[in-house]
Amino acid sequence: DVKVTQSSRYLVKRTGEKVFLECVQDMDHENMFWYRQDPGLGLRLIYFSYDVKMKEKGDIPEGYSVSREKKERFSLILESASTNQTSMYLCASSFAGGSQTQYFGPGTRLLVL
Amino acid sequence: EDQVTQSPEALRLQEGESSSLNCSYTVSGLRGLFWYRQDPGKGPEFLFTLYSAGEEKEKERLKATLTKKESFLHITAPKPEDSATYLCAVQNYGGATNKLIFGTGTLLAVQP
């Protein structure tokens, strides 16, 4: 079974704090993704990575950065958290070829006060 | 512009009452259409991938079908444990590699 894990289920942070969200997958997937999910807006892609140290911006990259130093690990960084970054953050991974089905982690619900 | 629209937004069924969820899509070239189930406060769980018009896939009480413009998720004799949000997503040959475009989901409630 594919397993994608995220470092925290719930986080509460203060405005201006630097926030790290970590994702680990155990399926040797090339691709990894970070989404945010908000009511009425669905899932929106923040960043994705197709290889170690490689990244591409998604639809809403502003205010975020990412790091992929190892194939199994993909980190999302909020440089200076703001209240409008309160959201559910979802990590996913997939193979680069074949079906490219994305498998999701359990999510991190982030509250920025 | 690539787009995915799901309907209805919410659906309430009695246990055993079969129905269908709709996913309409507009893409320049469909690589794949994906269905996910999402329980409250959890990440989406993969259900099906469909690649070409006419394709069908089944899993327990769920059956997904695909045409050139839409996909249906048919739920036969649903049980309360089928209650969840069902998400549809498409992948476009012409877009950014591996990117999925999601609909906003259908919230299904099955009452005993």
Short mmCIF file of C-alpha atoms in Angstrom, two decimals:
data_model
loop_
_atom_site.label_atom_id
_atom_site.label_comp_id
_atom_site.label_asym_id
_atom_site.label_seq_id
_atom_site.Cartn_x
_atom_site.Cartn_y
_atom_site.Cartn_z
CA ASP A 1 0.00 0.00 0.00
CA VAL A 2 1.11 3.51 -0.78
CA LYS A 3 1.81 5.52 2.29
CA VAL A 4 2.13 9.29 2.43
CA THR A 5 2.64 10.78 5.86
CA GLN A 6 2.59 14.38 7.01
CA SER A 7 4.46 15.66 10.03
CA SER A 8 1.49 17.17 11.87
CA ARG A 9 -2.30 16.76 11.79
CA TYR A 10 -2.95 20.11 13.46
CA LEU A 11 -0.81 23.22 13.86
CA VAL A 12 -1.48 26.59 15.48
CA LYS A 13 0.94 29.39 14.63
CA ARG A 14 1.13 33.14 15.08
CA THR A 15 1.26 35.70 12.29
CA GLY A 16 4.82 36.22 11.09
CA GLU A 17 6.13 32.86 12.25
CA LYS A 18 8.05 30.62 9.87
CA VAL A 19 6.19 27.35 9.42
CA PHE A 20 7.52 24.02 8.14
CA LEU A 21 5.25 21.26 6.90
CA GLU A 22 6.88 17.96 6.01
CA CYS A 23 5.72 15.12 3.83
CA VAL A 24 7.26 11.66 3.43
CA GLN A 25 6.28 8.94 0.93
CA ASP A 26 7.44 5.35 0.88
CA MET A 27 6.64 4.37 -2.72
CA ASP A 28 9.74 5.70 -4.47
CA HIS A 29 7.54 8.18 -6.38
CA GLU A 30 9.30 10.74 -8.53
CA ASN A 31 6.62 13.41 -8.18
CA MET A 32 5.46 15.13 -5.03
CA PHE A 33 2.86 17.88 -4.62
CA TRP A 34 1.58 20.38 -2.10
CA TYR A 35 -2.05 21.52 -2.23
CA ARG A 36 -4.24 23.65 -0.03
CA GLN A 37 -7.94 22.98 0.35
CA ASP A 38 -10.47 25.64 1.28
CA PRO A 39 -14.28 25.42 1.39
CA GLY A 40 -15.82 26.30 -1.94
CA LEU A 41 -12.44 26.55 -3.68
CA GLY A 42 -11.45 22.90 -3.85
CA LEU A 43 -7.86 21.74 -4.00
CA ARG A 44 -5.37 24.22 -5.38
CA LEU A 45 -1.80 23.34 -6.30
CA ILE A 46 0.90 25.32 -4.49
CA TYR A 47 4.10 23.65 -5.74
CA PHE A 48 5.21 20.37 -7.16
CA SER A 49 8.52 18.58 -7.55
CA TYR A 50 9.43 16.04 -10.22
CA ASP A 51 12.87 15.17 -8.90
CA VAL A 52 15.25 15.84 -6.05
CA LYS A 53 16.07 19.56 -5.85
CA MET A 54 13.65 20.27 -8.71
CA LYS A 55 10.45 22.26 -8.23
CA GLU A 56 7.81 24.07 -10.20
CA LYS A 57 5.25 26.64 -9.16
CA GLY A 58 1.63 25.65 -9.10
CA ASP A 59 -1.37 27.94 -9.22
CA ILE A 60 -0.89 29.74 -5.89
CA PRO A 61 2.84 29.79 -4.94
CA GLU A 62 2.90 33.27 -3.40
CA GLY A 63 3.95 33.23 0.24
CA TYR A 64 5.26 29.66 0.05
CA SER A 65 8.51 27.92 -0.76
CA VAL A 66 9.46 24.24 -0.95
CA SER A 67 12.45 22.01 -0.47
CA ARG A 68 13.19 18.54 -1.77
CA GLU A 69 16.59 17.29 -0.66
CA LYS A 70 15.70 13.60 -0.69
CA LYS A 71 13.42 11.70 -3.04
CA GLU A 72 11.01 10.60 -0.32
CA ARG A 73 10.68 13.95 1.45
CA PHE A 74 9.03 17.22 0.35
CA SER A 75 8.77 20.21 2.63
CA LEU A 76 6.46 23.23 2.40
CA ILE A 77 7.66 26.42 4.04
CA LEU A 78 5.58 29.42 4.95
CA GLU A 79 8.23 32.12 5.26
CA SER A 80 6.06 34.49 7.29
CA ALA A 81 2.68 33.03 8.13
CA SER A 82 -0.40 35.16 7.59
CA THR A 83 -4.02 34.63 8.61
CA ASN A 84 -5.05 34.01 4.99
CA GLN A 85 -2.83 30.93 5.00
CA THR A 86 -5.13 29.25 7.50
CA SER A 87 -6.16 26.16 5.57
CA MET A 88 -5.95 22.40 5.15
CA TYR A 89 -2.63 21.45 3.53
CA LEU A 90 -2.41 18.20 1.60
CA CYS A 91 0.66 16.46 0.28
CA ALA A 92 0.50 13.94 -2.57
CA SER A 93 2.91 11.81 -4.56
CA SER A 94 2.85 9.90 -7.86
CA PHE A 95 5.01 8.11 -10.37
CA ALA A 96 6.23 10.20 -13.30
CA GLY A 97 5.01 7.65 -15.85
CA GLY A 98 2.18 5.15 -16.06
CA SER A 99 -1.14 6.10 -14.49
CA GLN A 100 0.34 9.06 -12.58
CA THR A 101 -2.33 8.57 -9.94
CA GLN A 102 -1.69 10.91 -7.04
CA TYR A 103 -1.87 9.47 -3.52
CA PHE A 104 -2.58 11.84 -0.68
CA GLY A 105 -1.44 12.15 2.89
CA PRO A 106 -3.84 12.71 5.83
CA GLY A 107 -3.51 16.49 5.71
CA THR A 108 -2.35 19.20 8.10
CA ARG A 109 -4.92 21.66 9.36
CA LEU A 110 -3.08 24.93 9.97
CA LEU A 111 -4.53 27.79 11.96
CA VAL A 112 -2.67 31.11 11.84
CA LEU A 113 -3.68 33.53 14.57
CA GLU B 1 -9.34 27.07 -19.94
CA ASP B 2 -9.36 23.62 -18.32
CA GLN B 3 -12.29 23.23 -15.98
CA VAL B 4 -14.03 20.61 -13.85
CA THR B 5 -17.58 21.04 -12.56
CA GLN B 6 -19.24 18.60 -10.18
CA SER B 7 -22.94 18.30 -9.49
CA PRO B 8 -24.85 18.28 -7.33
CA GLU B 9 -22.91 20.12 -4.62
CA ALA B 10 -24.68 18.03 -1.99
CA LEU B 11 -26.84 14.92 -2.12
CA ARG B 12 -28.83 13.25 0.59
CA LEU B 13 -29.93 9.63 0.04
CA GLN B 14 -31.74 7.03 2.05
CA GLU B 15 -29.86 3.79 2.62
CA GLY B 16 -30.42 1.60 -0.45
CA GLU B 17 -31.46 4.50 -2.70
CA SER B 18 -29.18 4.40 -5.78
CA SER B 19 -28.05 7.59 -7.51
CA SER B 20 -25.31 9.17 -9.61
CA LEU B 21 -22.82 11.99 -9.18
CA ASN B 22 -21.74 14.00 -12.20
CA CYS B 23 -18.35 15.40 -13.20
CA SER B 24 -18.28 17.58 -16.33
CA TYR B 25 -14.93 18.57 -17.71
CA THR B 26 -13.36 20.77 -20.35
CA VAL B 27 -9.77 19.99 -21.29
CA SER B 28 -7.85 20.26 -24.52
CA GLY B 29 -6.67 16.65 -24.30
CA LEU B 30 -7.68 14.25 -21.53
CA ARG B 31 -4.86 12.15 -20.15
CA GLY B 32 -6.88 10.76 -17.25
CA LEU B 33 -9.90 11.37 -15.03
CA PHE B 34 -9.62 10.52 -11.34
CA TRP B 35 -12.22 9.93 -8.63
CA TYR B 36 -11.39 10.31 -4.95
CA ARG B 37 -13.34 9.91 -1.74
CA GLN B 38 -12.64 12.31 1.14
CA ASP B 39 -13.84 11.87 4.71
CA PRO B 40 -14.09 14.94 6.97
CA GLY B 41 -10.70 16.14 8.17
CA LYS B 42 -8.78 13.55 6.12
CA GLY B 43 -6.88 13.42 2.86
CA PRO B 44 -8.52 12.22 -0.38
CA GLU B 45 -8.52 8.47 -0.91
CA PHE B 46 -8.03 7.24 -4.47
CA LEU B 47 -10.93 5.34 -6.03
CA PHE B 48 -10.62 5.13 -9.83
CA THR B 49 -8.73 6.34 -12.88
CA LEU B 50 -10.44 6.43 -16.29
CA TYR B 51 -8.55 7.12 -19.50
CA SER B 52 -10.88 6.93 -22.49
CA ALA B 53 -14.54 7.37 -23.38
CA GLY B 54 -16.53 4.21 -22.80
CA GLU B 55 -14.33 2.97 -20.00
CA GLU B 56 -15.98 1.76 -16.79
CA LYS B 57 -14.54 0.70 -13.43
CA GLU B 58 -16.23 -0.79 -10.39
CA LYS B 59 -15.43 -1.16 -6.72
CA GLU B 60 -18.04 -2.56 -4.33
CA ARG B 61 -21.11 -0.30 -4.61
CA LEU B 62 -19.35 2.28 -6.83
CA LYS B 63 -19.11 2.34 -10.61
CA ALA B 64 -17.39 5.07 -12.59
CA THR B 65 -18.06 5.74 -16.27
CA LEU B 66 -16.54 8.16 -18.76
CA THR B 67 -17.72 9.97 -21.88
CA LYS B 68 -15.96 12.66 -23.91
CA LYS B 69 -17.50 15.41 -21.80
CA GLU B 70 -18.34 13.94 -18.41
CA SER B 71 -17.95 11.16 -15.92
CA PHE B 72 -20.53 9.62 -13.62
CA LEU B 73 -20.02 7.94 -10.29
CA HIS B 74 -22.93 5.57 -9.80
CA ILE B 75 -23.67 4.47 -6.25
CA THR B 76 -25.80 1.34 -6.00
CA ALA B 77 -27.71 0.61 -2.79
CA PRO B 78 -25.58 2.98 -0.70
CA LYS B 79 -24.89 2.46 2.99
CA PRO B 80 -24.26 5.12 5.65
CA GLU B 81 -20.53 4.38 5.48
CA ASP B 82 -20.55 5.67 1.87
CA SER B 83 -21.17 9.17 3.26
CA ALA B 84 -18.23 11.38 2.23
CA THR B 85 -17.21 14.06 -0.24
CA TYR B 86 -16.46 12.67 -3.68
CA LEU B 87 -13.88 14.56 -5.73
CA CYS B 88 -13.26 14.42 -9.46
CA ALA B 89 -10.03 15.56 -11.10
CA VAL B 90 -8.65 15.59 -14.64
CA GLN B 91 -5.15 15.54 -16.03
CA ASN B 92 -4.51 17.31 -19.32
CA TYR B 93 -1.96 16.27 -21.90
CA GLY B 94 -1.45 19.86 -22.87
CA GLY B 95 -0.96 21.31 -19.38
CA ALA B 96 1.86 21.20 -16.87
CA THR B 97 3.21 17.72 -16.42
CA ASN B 98 1.29 15.70 -13.83
CA LYS B 99 -0.96 18.58 -12.78
CA LEU B 100 -4.49 17.64 -11.70
CA ILE B 101 -7.43 20.01 -11.96
CA PHE B 102 -9.99 19.32 -9.25
CA GLY B 103 -13.70 19.98 -9.00
CA THR B 104 -15.11 21.25 -5.72
CA GLY B 105 -16.73 17.92 -4.88
CA THR B 106 -20.12 16.42 -4.08
CA LEU B 107 -20.97 15.97 -0.42
CA LEU B 108 -22.92 12.72 -0.09
CA ALA B 109 -24.95 11.91 3.03
CA VAL B 110 -26.57 8.47 3.28
CA GLN B 111 -29.16 8.18 6.01
CA PRO B 112 -30.06 4.83 7.64
#
